[in-house]
GROMACS .gro file of C-alpha atoms in nm:
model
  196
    1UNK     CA    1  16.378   6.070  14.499
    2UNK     CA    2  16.324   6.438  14.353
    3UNK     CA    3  16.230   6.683  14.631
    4UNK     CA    4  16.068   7.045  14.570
    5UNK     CA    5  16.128   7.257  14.875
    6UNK     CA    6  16.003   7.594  14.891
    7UNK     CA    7  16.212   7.832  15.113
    8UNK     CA    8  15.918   8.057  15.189
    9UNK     CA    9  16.100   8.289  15.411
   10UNK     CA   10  16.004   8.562  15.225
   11UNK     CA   11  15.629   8.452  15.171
   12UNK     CA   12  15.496   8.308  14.853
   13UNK     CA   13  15.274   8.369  14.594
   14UNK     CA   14  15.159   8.256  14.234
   15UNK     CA   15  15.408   8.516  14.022
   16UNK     CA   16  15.684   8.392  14.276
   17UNK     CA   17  15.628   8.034  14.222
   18UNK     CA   18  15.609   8.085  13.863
   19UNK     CA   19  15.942   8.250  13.858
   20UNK     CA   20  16.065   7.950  14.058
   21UNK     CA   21  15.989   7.704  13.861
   22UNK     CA   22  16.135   7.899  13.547
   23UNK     CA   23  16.449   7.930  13.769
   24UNK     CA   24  16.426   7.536  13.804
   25UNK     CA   25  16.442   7.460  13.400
   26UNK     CA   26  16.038   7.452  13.303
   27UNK     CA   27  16.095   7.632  12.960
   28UNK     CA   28  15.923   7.921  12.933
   29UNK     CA   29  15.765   7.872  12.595
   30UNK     CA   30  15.647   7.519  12.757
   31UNK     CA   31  15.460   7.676  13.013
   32UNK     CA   32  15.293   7.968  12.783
   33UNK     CA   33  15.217   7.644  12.518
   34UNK     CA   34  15.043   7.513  12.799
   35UNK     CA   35  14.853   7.822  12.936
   36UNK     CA   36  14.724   7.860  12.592
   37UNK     CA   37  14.507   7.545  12.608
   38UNK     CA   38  14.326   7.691  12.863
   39UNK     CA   39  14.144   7.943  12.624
   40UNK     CA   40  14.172   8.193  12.845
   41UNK     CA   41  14.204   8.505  12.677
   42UNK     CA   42  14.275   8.897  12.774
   43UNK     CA   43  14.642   8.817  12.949
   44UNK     CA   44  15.021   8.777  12.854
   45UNK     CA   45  15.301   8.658  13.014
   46UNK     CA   46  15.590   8.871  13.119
   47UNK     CA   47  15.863   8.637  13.216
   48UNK     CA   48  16.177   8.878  13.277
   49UNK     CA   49  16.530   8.771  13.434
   50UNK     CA   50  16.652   8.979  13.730
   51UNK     CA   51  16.892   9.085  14.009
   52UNK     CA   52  16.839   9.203  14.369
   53UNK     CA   53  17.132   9.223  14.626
   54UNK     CA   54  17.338   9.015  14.393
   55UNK     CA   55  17.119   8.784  14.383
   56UNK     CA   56  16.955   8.673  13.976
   57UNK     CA   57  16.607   8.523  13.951
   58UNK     CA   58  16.322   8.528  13.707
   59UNK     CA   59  16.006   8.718  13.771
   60UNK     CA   60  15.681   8.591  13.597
   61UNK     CA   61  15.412   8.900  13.555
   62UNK     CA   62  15.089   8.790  13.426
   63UNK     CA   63  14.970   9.121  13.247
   64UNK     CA   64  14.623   9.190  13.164
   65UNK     CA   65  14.524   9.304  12.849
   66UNK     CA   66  14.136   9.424  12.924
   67UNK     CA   67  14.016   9.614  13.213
   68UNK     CA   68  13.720   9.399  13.204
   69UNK     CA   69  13.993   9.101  13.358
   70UNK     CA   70  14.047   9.285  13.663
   71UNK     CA   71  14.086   9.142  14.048
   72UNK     CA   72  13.717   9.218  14.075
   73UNK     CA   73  13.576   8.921  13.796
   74UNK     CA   74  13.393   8.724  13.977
   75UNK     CA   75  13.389   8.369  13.901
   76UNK     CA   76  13.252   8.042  14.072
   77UNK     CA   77  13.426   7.762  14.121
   78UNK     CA   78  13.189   7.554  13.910
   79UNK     CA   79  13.332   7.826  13.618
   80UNK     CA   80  13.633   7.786  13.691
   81UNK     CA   81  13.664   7.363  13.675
   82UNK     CA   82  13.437   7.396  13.371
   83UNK     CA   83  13.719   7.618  13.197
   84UNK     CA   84  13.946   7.352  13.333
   85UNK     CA   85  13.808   7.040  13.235
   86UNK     CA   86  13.715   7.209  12.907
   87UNK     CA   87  14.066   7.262  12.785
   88UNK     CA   88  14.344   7.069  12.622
   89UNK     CA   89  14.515   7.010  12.909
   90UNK     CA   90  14.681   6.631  13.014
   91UNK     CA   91  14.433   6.496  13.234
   92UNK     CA   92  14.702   6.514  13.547
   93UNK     CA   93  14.741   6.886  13.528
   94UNK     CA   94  14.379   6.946  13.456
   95UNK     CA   95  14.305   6.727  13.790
   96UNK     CA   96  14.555   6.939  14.034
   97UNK     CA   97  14.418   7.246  13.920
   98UNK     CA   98  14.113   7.138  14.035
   99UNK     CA   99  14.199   7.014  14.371
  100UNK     CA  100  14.359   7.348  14.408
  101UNK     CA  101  14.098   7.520  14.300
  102UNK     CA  102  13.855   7.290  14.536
  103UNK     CA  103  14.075   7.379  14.825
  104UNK     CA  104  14.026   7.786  14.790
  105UNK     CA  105  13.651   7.714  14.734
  106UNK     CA  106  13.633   7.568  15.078
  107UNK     CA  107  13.857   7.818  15.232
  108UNK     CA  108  13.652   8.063  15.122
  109UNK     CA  109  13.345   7.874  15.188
  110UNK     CA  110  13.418   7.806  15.533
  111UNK     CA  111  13.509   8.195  15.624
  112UNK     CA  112  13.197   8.291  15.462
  113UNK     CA  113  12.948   8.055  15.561
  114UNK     CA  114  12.815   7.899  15.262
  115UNK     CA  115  12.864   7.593  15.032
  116UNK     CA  116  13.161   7.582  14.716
  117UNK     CA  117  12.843   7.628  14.503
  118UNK     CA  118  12.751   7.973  14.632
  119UNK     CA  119  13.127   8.103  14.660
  120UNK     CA  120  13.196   8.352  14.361
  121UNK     CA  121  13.587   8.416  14.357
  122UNK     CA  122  13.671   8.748  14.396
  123UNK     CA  123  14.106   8.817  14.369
  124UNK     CA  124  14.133   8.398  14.321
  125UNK     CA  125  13.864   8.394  14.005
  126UNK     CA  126  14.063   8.667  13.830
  127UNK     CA  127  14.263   8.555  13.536
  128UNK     CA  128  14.556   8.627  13.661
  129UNK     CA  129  14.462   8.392  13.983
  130UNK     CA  130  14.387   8.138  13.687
  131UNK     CA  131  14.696   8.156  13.559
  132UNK     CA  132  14.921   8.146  13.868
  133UNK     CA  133  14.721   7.796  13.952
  134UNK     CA  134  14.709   7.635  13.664
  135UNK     CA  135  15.040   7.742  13.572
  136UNK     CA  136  15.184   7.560  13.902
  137UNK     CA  137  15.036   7.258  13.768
  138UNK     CA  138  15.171   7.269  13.448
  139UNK     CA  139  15.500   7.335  13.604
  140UNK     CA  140  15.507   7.060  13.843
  141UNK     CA  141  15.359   6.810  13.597
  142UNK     CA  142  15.687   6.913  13.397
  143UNK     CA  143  15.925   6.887  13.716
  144UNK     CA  144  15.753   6.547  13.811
  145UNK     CA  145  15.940   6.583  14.208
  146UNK     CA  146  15.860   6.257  14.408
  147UNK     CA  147  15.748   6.536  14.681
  148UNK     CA  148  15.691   6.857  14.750
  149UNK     CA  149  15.796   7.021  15.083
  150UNK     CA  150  15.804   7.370  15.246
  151UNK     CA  151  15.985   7.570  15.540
  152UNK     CA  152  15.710   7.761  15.740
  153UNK     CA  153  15.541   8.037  15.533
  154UNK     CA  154  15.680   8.379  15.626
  155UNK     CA  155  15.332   8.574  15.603
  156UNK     CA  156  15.420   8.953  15.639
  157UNK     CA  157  15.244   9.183  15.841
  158UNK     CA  158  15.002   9.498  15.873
  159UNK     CA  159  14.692   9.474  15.706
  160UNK     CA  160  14.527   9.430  15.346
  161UNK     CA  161  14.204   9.555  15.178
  162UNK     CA  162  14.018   9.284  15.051
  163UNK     CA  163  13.624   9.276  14.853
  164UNK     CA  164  13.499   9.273  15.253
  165UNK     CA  165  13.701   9.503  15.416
  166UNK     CA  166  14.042   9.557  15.547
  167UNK     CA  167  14.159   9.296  15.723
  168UNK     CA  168  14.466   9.208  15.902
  169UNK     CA  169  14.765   8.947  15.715
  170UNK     CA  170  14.744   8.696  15.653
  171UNK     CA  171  14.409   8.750  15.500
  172UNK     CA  172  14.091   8.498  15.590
  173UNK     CA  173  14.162   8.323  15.287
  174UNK     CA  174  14.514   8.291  15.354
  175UNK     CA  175  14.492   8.211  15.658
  176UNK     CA  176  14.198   7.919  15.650
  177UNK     CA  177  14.460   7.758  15.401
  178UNK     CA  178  14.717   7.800  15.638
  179UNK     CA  179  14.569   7.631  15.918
  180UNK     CA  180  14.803   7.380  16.060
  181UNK     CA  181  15.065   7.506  15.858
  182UNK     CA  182  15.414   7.672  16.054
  183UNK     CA  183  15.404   8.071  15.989
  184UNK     CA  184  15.617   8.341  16.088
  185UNK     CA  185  15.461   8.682  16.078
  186UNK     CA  186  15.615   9.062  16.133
  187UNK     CA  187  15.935   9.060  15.891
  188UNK     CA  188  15.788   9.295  15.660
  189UNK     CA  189  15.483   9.562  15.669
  190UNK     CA  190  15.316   9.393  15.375
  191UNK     CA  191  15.131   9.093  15.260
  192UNK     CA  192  15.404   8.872  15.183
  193UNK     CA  193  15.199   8.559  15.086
  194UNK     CA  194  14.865   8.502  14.910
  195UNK     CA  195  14.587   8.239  14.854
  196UNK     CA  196  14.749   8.150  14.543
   0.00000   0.00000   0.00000
């Protein structure tokens, strides 16, 4: 049995996930192959090796190459699984993407009172919120672990500015996801994990 554990002591995100699965053999040009049957345009990859107290890693930057691509796009969720199911994708990693997609809808449904339908995405619809996702499906369609575990989710701590305000970590969205979840808050200043 193949096991993915996250360590999340540190928090996680999309770009940190992304570098994590480079670190565990998904070849980089297989994942930007990949990405590109999205048709998604106005992004790169940056996928860059790296040290930090001794320690090497690979950090995955997904840089935009239009301003119009910003955090602020706004996107449905019906947009978003039409891009989706639209692209060349295998049918598995097309389907996770979805569910994980589905699963921020209702997050953010939930904290704002309305149906999926009505939910426009604000920092998740951007593309480089797109890209994070489906990019973690790609990458565990490649790895193909038996299961996928986690440590609790170190969160950080202070607050963050979000489309509705400042609010304190983990964000609403982050934290509706969360629910049920073990976290450990206060290690850092800073939002140390995100909705995706």
């Amino acid at each position: 049995m193949t096991i993915l554990y996250y360590d999340c002591f540190a928090g996680i995100s999309g770009d940190m996930n992304l570098g994590a699965m480079v670190d565990l053999g998904v070849p980089p040009d297989h994942l930007e192959a990949e990405l590109g049957k999205l048709k998604l345009d106005g992004y790169s990859l940056r996928i860059s090796k790296g040290e930090k107290n001794g320690i090497s890693g690979t950090k995955v930057d997904v840089e935009l190459k239009e301003a119009k691509h910003s955090h602020h796009h706004r996107r449905g969720f019906n947009d978003i699984k039409n891009l989706i199911e639209n692209s060349e994708l295998d049918k598995k990693i097309k389907e996770y993407s979805i569910r994980i997609f589905r699963k921020l809808a209702e997050a953010e449904a939930k904290i704002h009172n309305k149906t999926i339908e009505e939910i426009h995405f604000h920092e998740v619809g951007a593309v480089d919120s797109i890209v994070d996702i489906v990019g973690a499906a790609i990458c565990f369609h490649y790895l193909k672990p038996d299961k996928i575990m986690a440590s609790s989710v170190e969160v950080g701590g202070g607050f963050v500015k979000c489309e509705h305000g400042i609010f304190p970590v983990p964000a609403p969205a982050t934290a509706e996801l969360l629910a049920g979840t073990p976290i450990k808050s206060g290690a850092v200043n800073t939002e140390t994990t995100t909705p995706t």
